[in-house]
Short mmCIF file of C-alpha atoms in Angstrom, two decimals:
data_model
loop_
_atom_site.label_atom_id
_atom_site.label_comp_id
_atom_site.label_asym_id
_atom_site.label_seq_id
_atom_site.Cartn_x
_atom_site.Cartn_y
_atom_site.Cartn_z
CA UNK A 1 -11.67 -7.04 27.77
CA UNK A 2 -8.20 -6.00 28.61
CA UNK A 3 -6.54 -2.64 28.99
CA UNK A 4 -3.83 -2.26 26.35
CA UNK A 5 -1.07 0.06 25.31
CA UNK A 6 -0.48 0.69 21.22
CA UNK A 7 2.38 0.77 19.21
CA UNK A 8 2.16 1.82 16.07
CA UNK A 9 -1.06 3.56 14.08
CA UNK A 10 -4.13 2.04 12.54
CA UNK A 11 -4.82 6.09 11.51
CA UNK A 12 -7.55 7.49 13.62
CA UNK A 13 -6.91 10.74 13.55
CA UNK A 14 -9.07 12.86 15.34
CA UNK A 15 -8.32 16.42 15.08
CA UNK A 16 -4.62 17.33 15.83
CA UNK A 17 -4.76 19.22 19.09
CA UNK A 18 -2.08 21.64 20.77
CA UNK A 19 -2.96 20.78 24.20
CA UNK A 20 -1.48 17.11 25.71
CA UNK A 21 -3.63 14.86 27.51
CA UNK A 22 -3.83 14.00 30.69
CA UNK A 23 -2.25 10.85 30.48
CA UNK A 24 0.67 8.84 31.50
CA UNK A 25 2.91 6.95 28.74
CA UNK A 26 3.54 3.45 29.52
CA UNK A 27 5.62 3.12 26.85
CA UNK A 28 8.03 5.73 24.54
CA UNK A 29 7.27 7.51 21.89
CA UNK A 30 7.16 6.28 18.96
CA UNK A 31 7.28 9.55 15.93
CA UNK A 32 6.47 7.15 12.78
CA UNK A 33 3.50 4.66 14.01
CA UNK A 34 2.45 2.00 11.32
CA UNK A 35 -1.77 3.08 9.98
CA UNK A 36 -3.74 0.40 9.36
CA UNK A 37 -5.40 0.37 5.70
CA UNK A 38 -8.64 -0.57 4.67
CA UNK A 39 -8.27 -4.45 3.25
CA UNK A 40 -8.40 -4.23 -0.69
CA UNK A 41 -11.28 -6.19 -0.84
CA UNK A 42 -13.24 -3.77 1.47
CA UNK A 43 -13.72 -1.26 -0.88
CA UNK A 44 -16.18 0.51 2.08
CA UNK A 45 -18.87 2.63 1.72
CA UNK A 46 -19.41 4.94 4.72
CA UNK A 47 -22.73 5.79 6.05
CA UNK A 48 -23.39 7.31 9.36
CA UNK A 49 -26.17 7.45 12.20
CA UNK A 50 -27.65 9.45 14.90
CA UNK A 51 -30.41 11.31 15.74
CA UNK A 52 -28.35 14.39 15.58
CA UNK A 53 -26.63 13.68 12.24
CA UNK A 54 -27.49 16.99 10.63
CA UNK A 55 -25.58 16.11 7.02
CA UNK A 56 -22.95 13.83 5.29
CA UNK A 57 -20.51 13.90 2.12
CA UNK A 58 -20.02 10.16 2.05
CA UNK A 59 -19.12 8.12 -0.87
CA UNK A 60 -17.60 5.09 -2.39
CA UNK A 61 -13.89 4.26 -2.74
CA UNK A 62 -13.87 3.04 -6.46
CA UNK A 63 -12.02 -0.25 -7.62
CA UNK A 64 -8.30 0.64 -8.43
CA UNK A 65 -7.40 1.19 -11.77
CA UNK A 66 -4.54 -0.97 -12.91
CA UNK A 67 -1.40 0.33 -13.81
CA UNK A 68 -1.04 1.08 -17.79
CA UNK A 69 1.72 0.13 -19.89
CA UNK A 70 2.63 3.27 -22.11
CA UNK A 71 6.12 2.07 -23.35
CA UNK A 72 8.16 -0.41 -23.74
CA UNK A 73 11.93 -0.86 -25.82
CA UNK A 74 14.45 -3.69 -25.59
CA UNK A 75 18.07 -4.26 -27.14
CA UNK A 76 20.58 -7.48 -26.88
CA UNK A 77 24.37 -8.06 -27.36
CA UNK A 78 27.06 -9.78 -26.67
CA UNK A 79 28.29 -7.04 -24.25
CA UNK A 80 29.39 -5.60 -21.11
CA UNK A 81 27.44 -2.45 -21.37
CA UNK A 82 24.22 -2.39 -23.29
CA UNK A 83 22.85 1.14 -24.35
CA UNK A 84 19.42 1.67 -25.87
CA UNK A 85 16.99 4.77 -26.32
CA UNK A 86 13.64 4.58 -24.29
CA UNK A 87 11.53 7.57 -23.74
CA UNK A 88 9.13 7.04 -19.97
CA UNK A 89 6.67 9.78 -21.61
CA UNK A 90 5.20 12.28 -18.89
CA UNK A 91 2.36 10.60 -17.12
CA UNK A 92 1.36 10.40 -13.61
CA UNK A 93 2.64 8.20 -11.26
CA UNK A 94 5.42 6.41 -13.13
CA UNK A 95 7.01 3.27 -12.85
CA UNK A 96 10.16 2.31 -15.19
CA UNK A 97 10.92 -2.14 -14.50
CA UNK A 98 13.96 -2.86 -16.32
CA UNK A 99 14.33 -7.09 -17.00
CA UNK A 100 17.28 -8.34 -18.08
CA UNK A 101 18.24 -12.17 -19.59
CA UNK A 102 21.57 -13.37 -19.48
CA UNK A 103 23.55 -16.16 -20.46
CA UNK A 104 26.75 -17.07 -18.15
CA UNK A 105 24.94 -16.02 -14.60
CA UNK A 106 28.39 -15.57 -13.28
CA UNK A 107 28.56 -12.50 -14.92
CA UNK A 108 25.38 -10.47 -13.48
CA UNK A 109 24.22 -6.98 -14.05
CA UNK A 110 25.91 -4.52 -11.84
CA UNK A 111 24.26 -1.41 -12.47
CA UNK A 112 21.29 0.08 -14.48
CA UNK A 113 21.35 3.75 -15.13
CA UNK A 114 17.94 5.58 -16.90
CA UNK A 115 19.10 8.72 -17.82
CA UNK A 116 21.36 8.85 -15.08
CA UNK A 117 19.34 7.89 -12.81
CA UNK A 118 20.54 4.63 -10.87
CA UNK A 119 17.55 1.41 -10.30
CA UNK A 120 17.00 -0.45 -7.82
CA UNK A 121 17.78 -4.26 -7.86
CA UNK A 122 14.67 -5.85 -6.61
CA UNK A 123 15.17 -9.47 -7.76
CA UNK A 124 16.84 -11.96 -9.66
CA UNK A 125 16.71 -15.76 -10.49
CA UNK A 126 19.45 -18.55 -12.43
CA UNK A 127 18.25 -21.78 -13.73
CA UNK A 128 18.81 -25.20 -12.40
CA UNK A 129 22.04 -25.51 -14.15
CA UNK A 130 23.30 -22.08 -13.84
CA UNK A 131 23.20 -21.55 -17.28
CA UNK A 132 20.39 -18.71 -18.17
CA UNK A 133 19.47 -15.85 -15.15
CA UNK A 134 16.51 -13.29 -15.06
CA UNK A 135 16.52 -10.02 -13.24
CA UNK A 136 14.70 -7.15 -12.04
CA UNK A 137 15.27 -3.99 -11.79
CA UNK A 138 13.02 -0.10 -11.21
CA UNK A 139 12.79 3.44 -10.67
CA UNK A 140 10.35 5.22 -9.27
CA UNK A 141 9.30 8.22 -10.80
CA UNK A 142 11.72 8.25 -13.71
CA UNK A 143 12.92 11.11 -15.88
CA UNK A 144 10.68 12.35 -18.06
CA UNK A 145 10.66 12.01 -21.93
CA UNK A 146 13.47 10.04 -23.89
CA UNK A 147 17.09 9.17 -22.74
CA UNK A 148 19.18 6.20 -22.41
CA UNK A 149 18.82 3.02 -20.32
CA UNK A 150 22.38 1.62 -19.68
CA UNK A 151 22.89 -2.06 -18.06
CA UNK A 152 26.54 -2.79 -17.40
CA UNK A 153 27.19 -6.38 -16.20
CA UNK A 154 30.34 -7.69 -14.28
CA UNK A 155 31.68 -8.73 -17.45
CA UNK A 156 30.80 -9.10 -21.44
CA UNK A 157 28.38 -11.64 -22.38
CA UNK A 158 25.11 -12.09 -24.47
CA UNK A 159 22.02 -10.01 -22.70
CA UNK A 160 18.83 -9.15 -23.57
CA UNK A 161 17.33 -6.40 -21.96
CA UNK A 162 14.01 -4.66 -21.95
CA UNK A 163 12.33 -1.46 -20.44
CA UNK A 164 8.72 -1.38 -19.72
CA UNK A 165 7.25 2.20 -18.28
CA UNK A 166 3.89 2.23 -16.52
CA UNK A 167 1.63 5.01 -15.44
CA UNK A 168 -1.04 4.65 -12.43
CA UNK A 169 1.78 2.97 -9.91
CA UNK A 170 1.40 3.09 -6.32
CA UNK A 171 4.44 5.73 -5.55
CA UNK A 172 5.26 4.71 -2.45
CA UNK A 173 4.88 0.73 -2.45
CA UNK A 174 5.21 0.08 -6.90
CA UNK A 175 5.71 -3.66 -6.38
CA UNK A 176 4.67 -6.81 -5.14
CA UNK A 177 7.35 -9.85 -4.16
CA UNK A 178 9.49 -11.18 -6.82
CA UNK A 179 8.56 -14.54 -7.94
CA UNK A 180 10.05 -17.08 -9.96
CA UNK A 181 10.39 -20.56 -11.14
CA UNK A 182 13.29 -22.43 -13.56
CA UNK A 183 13.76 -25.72 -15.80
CA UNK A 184 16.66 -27.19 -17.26
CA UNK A 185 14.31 -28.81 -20.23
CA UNK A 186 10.52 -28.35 -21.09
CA UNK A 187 8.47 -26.72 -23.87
CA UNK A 188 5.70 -24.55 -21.38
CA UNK A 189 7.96 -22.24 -19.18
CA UNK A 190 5.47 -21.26 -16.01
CA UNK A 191 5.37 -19.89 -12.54
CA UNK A 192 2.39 -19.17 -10.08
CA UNK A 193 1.68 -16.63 -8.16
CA UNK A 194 -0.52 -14.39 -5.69
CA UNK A 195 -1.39 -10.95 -6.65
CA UNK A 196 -4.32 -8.95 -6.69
CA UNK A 197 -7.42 -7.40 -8.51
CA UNK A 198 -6.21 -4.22 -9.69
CA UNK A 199 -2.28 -4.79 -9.78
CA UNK A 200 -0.50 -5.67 -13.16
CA UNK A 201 1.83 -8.79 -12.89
CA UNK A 202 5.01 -8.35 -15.37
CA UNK A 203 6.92 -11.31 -16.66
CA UNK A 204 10.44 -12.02 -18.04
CA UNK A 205 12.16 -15.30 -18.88
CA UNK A 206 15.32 -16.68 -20.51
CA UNK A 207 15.47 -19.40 -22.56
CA UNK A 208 18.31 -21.27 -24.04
CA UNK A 209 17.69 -23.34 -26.65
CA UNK A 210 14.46 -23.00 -28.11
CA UNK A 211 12.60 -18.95 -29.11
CA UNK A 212 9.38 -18.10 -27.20
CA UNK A 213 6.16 -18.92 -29.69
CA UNK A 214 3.72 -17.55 -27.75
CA UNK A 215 2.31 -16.64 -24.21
CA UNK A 216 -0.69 -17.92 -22.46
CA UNK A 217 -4.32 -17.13 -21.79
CA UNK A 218 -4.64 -13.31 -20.55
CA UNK A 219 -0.76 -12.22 -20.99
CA UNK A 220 -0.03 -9.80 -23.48
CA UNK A 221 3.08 -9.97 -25.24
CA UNK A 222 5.51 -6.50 -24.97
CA UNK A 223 8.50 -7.83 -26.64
CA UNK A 224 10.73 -10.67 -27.98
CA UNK A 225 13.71 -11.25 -28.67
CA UNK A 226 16.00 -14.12 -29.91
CA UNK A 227 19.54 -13.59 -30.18
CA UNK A 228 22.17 -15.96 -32.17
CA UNK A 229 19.29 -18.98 -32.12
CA UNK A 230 20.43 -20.17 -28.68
CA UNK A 231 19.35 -17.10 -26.82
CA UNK A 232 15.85 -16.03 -26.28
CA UNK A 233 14.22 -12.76 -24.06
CA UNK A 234 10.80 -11.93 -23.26
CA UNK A 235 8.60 -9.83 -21.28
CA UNK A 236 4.63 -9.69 -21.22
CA UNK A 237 2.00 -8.61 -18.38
CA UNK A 238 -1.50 -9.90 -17.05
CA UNK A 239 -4.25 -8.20 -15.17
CA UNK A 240 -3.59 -8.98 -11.25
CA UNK A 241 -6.01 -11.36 -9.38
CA UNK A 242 -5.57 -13.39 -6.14
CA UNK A 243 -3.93 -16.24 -8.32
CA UNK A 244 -2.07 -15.68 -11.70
CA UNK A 245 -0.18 -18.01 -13.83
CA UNK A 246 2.13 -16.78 -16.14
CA UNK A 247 3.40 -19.36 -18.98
CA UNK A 248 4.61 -19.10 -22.52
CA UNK A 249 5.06 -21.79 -25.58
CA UNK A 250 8.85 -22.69 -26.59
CA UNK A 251 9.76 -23.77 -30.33
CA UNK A 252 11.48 -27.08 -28.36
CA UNK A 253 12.01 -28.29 -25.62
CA UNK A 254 14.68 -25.59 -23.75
CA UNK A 255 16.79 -24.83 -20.65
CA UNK A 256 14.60 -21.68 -19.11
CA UNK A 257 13.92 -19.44 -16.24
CA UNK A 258 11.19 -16.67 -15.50
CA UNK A 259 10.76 -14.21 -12.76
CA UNK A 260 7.53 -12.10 -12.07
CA UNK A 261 6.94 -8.94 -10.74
CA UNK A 262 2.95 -7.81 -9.74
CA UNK A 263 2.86 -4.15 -10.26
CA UNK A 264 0.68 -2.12 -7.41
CA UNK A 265 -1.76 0.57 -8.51
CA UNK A 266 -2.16 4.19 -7.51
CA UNK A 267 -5.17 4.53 -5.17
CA UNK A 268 -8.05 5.50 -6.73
CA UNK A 269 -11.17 7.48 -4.66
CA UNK A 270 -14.15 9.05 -5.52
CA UNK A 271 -14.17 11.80 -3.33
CA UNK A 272 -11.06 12.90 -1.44
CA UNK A 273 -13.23 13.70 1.75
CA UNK A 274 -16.24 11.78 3.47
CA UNK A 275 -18.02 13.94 6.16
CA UNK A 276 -20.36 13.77 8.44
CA UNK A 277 -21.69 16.46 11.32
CA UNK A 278 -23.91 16.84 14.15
CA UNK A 279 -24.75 19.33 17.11
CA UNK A 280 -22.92 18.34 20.19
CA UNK A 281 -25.15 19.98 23.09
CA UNK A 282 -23.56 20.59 26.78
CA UNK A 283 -25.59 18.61 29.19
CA UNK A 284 -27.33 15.99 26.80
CA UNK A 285 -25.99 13.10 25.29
CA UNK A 286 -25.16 13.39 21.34
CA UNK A 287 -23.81 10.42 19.32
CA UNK A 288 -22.43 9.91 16.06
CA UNK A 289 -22.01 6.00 14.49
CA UNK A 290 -20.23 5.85 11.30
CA UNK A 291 -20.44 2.68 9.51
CA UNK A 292 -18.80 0.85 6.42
CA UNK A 293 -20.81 -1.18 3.93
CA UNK A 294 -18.56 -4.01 2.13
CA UNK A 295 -19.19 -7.62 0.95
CA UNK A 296 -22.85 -7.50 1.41
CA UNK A 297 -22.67 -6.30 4.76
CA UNK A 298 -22.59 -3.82 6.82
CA UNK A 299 -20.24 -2.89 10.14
CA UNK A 300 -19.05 -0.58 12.41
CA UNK A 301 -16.01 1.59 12.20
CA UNK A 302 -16.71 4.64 14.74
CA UNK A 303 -18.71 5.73 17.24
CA UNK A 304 -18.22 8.97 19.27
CA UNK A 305 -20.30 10.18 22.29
CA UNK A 306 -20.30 13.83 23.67
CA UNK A 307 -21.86 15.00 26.38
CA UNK A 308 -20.22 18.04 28.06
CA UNK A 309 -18.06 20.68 25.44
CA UNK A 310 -16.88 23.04 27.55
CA UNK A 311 -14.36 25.23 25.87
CA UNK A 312 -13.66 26.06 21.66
CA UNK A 313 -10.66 27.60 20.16
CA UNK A 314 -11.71 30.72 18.98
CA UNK A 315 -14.83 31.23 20.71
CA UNK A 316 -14.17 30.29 24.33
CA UNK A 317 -16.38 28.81 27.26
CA UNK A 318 -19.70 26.87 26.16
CA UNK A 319 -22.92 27.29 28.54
CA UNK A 320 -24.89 24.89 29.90
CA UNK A 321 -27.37 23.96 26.44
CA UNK A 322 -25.36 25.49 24.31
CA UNK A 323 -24.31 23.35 21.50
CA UNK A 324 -20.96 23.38 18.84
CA UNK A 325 -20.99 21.77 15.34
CA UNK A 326 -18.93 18.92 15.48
CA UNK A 327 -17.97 17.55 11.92
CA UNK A 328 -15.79 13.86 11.23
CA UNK A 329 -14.12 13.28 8.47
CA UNK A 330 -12.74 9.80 7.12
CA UNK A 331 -10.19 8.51 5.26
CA UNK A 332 -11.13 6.56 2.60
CA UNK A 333 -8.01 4.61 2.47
CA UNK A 334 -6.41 4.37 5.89
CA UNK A 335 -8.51 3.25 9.18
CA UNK A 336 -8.11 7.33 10.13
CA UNK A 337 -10.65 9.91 11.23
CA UNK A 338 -10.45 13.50 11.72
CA UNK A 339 -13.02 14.95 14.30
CA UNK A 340 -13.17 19.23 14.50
CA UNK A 341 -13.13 21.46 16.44
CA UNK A 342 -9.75 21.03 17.20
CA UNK A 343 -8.61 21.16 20.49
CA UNK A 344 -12.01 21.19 21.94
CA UNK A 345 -12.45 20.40 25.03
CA UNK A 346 -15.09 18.25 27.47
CA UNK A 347 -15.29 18.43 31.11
CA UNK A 348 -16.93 15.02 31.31
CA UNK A 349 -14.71 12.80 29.26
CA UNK A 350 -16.29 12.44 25.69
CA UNK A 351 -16.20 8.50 24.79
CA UNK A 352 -14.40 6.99 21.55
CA UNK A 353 -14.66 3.63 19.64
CA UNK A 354 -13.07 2.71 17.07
CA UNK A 355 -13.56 -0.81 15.02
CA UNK A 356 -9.94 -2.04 13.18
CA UNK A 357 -12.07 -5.10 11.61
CA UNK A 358 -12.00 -3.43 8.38
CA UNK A 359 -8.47 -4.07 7.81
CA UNK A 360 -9.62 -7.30 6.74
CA UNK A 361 -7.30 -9.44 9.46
CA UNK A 362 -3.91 -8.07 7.62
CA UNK A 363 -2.51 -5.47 10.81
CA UNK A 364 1.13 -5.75 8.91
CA UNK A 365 0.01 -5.01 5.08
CA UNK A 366 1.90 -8.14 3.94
CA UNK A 367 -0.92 -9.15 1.96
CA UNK A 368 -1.87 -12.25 3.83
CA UNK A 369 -3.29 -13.03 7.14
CA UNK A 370 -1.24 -15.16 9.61
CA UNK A 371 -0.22 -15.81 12.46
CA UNK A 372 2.08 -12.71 12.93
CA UNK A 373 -0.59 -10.34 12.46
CA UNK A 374 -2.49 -12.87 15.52
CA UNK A 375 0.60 -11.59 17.30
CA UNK A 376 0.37 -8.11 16.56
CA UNK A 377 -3.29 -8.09 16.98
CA UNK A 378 -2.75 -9.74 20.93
CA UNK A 379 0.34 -8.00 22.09
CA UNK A 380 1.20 -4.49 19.93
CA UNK A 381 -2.26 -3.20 18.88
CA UNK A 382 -3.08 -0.31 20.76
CA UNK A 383 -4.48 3.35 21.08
CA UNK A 384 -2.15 6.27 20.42
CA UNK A 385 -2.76 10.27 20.86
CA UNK A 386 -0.70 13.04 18.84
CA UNK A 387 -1.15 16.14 20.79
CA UNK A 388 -0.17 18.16 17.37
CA UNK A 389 0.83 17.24 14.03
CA UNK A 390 4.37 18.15 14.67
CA UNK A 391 4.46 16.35 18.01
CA UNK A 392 5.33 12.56 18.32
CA UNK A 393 2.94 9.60 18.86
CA UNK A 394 2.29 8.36 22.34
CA UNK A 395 0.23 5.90 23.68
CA UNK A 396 -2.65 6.16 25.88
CA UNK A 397 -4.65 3.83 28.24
CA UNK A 398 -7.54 2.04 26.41
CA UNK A 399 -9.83 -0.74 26.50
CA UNK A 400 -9.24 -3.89 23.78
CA UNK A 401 -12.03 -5.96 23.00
CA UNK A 402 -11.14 -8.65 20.89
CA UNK A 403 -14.58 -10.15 20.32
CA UNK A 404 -15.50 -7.06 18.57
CA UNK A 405 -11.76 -6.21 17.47
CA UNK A 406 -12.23 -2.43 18.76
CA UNK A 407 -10.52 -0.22 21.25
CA UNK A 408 -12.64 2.16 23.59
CA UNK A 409 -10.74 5.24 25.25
CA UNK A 410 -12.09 8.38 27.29
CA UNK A 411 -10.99 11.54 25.63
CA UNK A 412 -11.12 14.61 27.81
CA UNK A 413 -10.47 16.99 24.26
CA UNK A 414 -9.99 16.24 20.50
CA UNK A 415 -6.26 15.35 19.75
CA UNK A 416 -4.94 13.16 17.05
CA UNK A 417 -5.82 9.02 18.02
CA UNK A 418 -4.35 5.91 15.98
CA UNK A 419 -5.35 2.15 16.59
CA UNK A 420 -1.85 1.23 15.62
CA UNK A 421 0.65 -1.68 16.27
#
């Protein structure tokens, strides 16, 4: 074991407190430390133990439900600007991907407006021979109900565009990497790529030459378009998984290039708190273990030990044998815990462990696990305190084991912890 300092958070929070602890900061502040998530195929299932455990409100974190296509509209041209109605509907957690196909890639899209609204380019592709080009762009939360989309390209050319709108989209982190693969002559356009079980991969390609027959196992066709018999547009979408193939059928053999997109979901709980309490009794030992079932298995994610509350918020000094009701609280999608009362405080130092092994190996959420999370796990993870919510993150002195891949800290009262890198 090692002593270690943190840097970011893997979110353990346990009860914001107003008071600071008594500890020195080897290292500055840091207001906005990265949280640790529980590893999508984790899906845990808390359960907690002690003889002292007086009652619990744990539950399951359900599968996430994919993201839903609710509308989709395309138009074509041979253009600079090309207009078309769409309407993005009203329903939660929105997600508009705009995919354009052009002929002449030295003429690419400049801007896409919805409704006024200006997307985001997120990525774009040309084919072997620069003579066909796919892009993406989005908007997060778009305007509600019907309006325009507008692409305007560098210059007039033929386009075909399309507008798909999705409900159920992870707000804060919609897409996956942009992916992509090109031909300048075969019949079976296709491109591989990593996603995952519960995100929605989305499509496009640009053919010219031959008109898109079909698409393969899985996909689902949204639209298709062929414009002047040289010129052909499509988009269509597959339900996520760690490896998808997307692919489609040409009328000949064609110059073509596709681009992918794997559309994130919303997260999706069963209960939006998981509780447990127990009596923590001045002068005799108390201990609460909360563990995680996932995979078949079950491991450790927290263990707390409390021997000497001395002083409550609200109700002041605790006597020798008197006890105080001490209730955690989990997050059921970040490594976090919230531990009350807050700002209680121990005169022995109470003692906190917390497991990060249920971030499945992936400390940076990249989606894979490599050797940069190896270095983040060896020389960044640490153990931070937040002495209130408004305050900053600092870190505090605590013991790494990376055998067990936990930290172990003395806390003299309940403040806000991370394991965070």
């Amino acid at each position: 074991m090692s002593v270690r300092r943190i840097v970011a958070s893997l979110g353990l929070v346990l009860a914001a407190s107003a008071c600071s602890e008594n500890f020195s900061s080897p290292a500055a502040m840091d207001s906005a430390p990265h949280f640790l998530k529980w590893a999508p195929a984790t899906q845990p299932e808390f359960a907690f133990e002690g003889a002292n455990a007086v009652g619990s409100r744990f539950g399951r974190i359900l599968a996430p439900t994919p993201a839903a296509v609710v509308a989709a509209s395309h138009a074509f041209g041979d253009v600079e600007t090309l207009t078309w109605s769409h309407n993005s509907g009203t329903g939660s957690n929105r997600l508009l991907v705009v995919s354009v196909s052009l002929l002449s890639p030295s003429k690419p899209v400049a801007t896409v407006t919805y409704q006024g609204a200006t997307l985001t380019f997120f990525g774009a592709r040309n084919n072997a021979d620069n003579t066909a080009r796919v892009e993406f762009w989005y908007l997060v939360a778009p305007p509600t109900g019907a309006g325009n989309v507008v692409v305007r390209r560098t210059d007039d050319d033929k386009m075909i565009a399309g507008a798909v709108t999705l409900t159920g989209v992870n707000q804060t982190t919609p897409l996956g990497a942009f992916v992509s693969a090109a031909s300048n002559g075969s019949t079976t356009p296709s491109v591989g790529r990593t996603s995952a079980v519960g995100d929605l991969v989305v499509d496009a390609i640009a053919t010219k030459g031959g008109t898109v027959k079909g698409v393969g196992a899985g996909q689902t066709h949204r639209w298709n378009a062929n414009y002047e018999a040289d010129f052909d547009g499509a988009v269509s979408t597959e339900p996520g998984a760690a490896a998808v193939i997307m692919s489609s059928t040409l009328s000949e053999s064609s110059k073509w290039v596709i681009g992918t997109v794997s559309v994130k979901p919303a997260p999706s709980i069963a209960l939006s708190q998981y509780q447990a309490t127990f009596w923590a009794k001045r002068g005799t030992a108390r201990t609460l273990q909360i563990n995680y079932a996932a995979n078949g298995g079950t491991s450790p994610f927290m263990k707390l030990t409390i021997s000497d509350p001395t002083y409550v918020p609200g109700r002041g000094n605790i006597a020798m044998g008197d006890s105080v009701l001490v209730t955690a609280t989990v997050d059921p999608n970040a490594l976090t815990i919230s531990l009350e009362p807050h700002q209680m405080q121990f005169g022995t130092a109470s003692q906190l462990q917390i497991w990060y092994s249920g971030a499945g190996g992936d400390l940076n959420g990249d989606g894979v696990v490599n050797s940069a999370d190896a270095t983040i796990e060896n020389q960044l993870l640490g153990l931070w305190y937040q002495a209130d919510p408004t305050s900053s993150w600092a870190p505090i002195p605590a013991t790494q084991s990376l055998s067990t891949k936990s930290f172990t800290a003395a806390l003299q009262h309940f403040s806000g912890y991370a394991v965070s890198w």
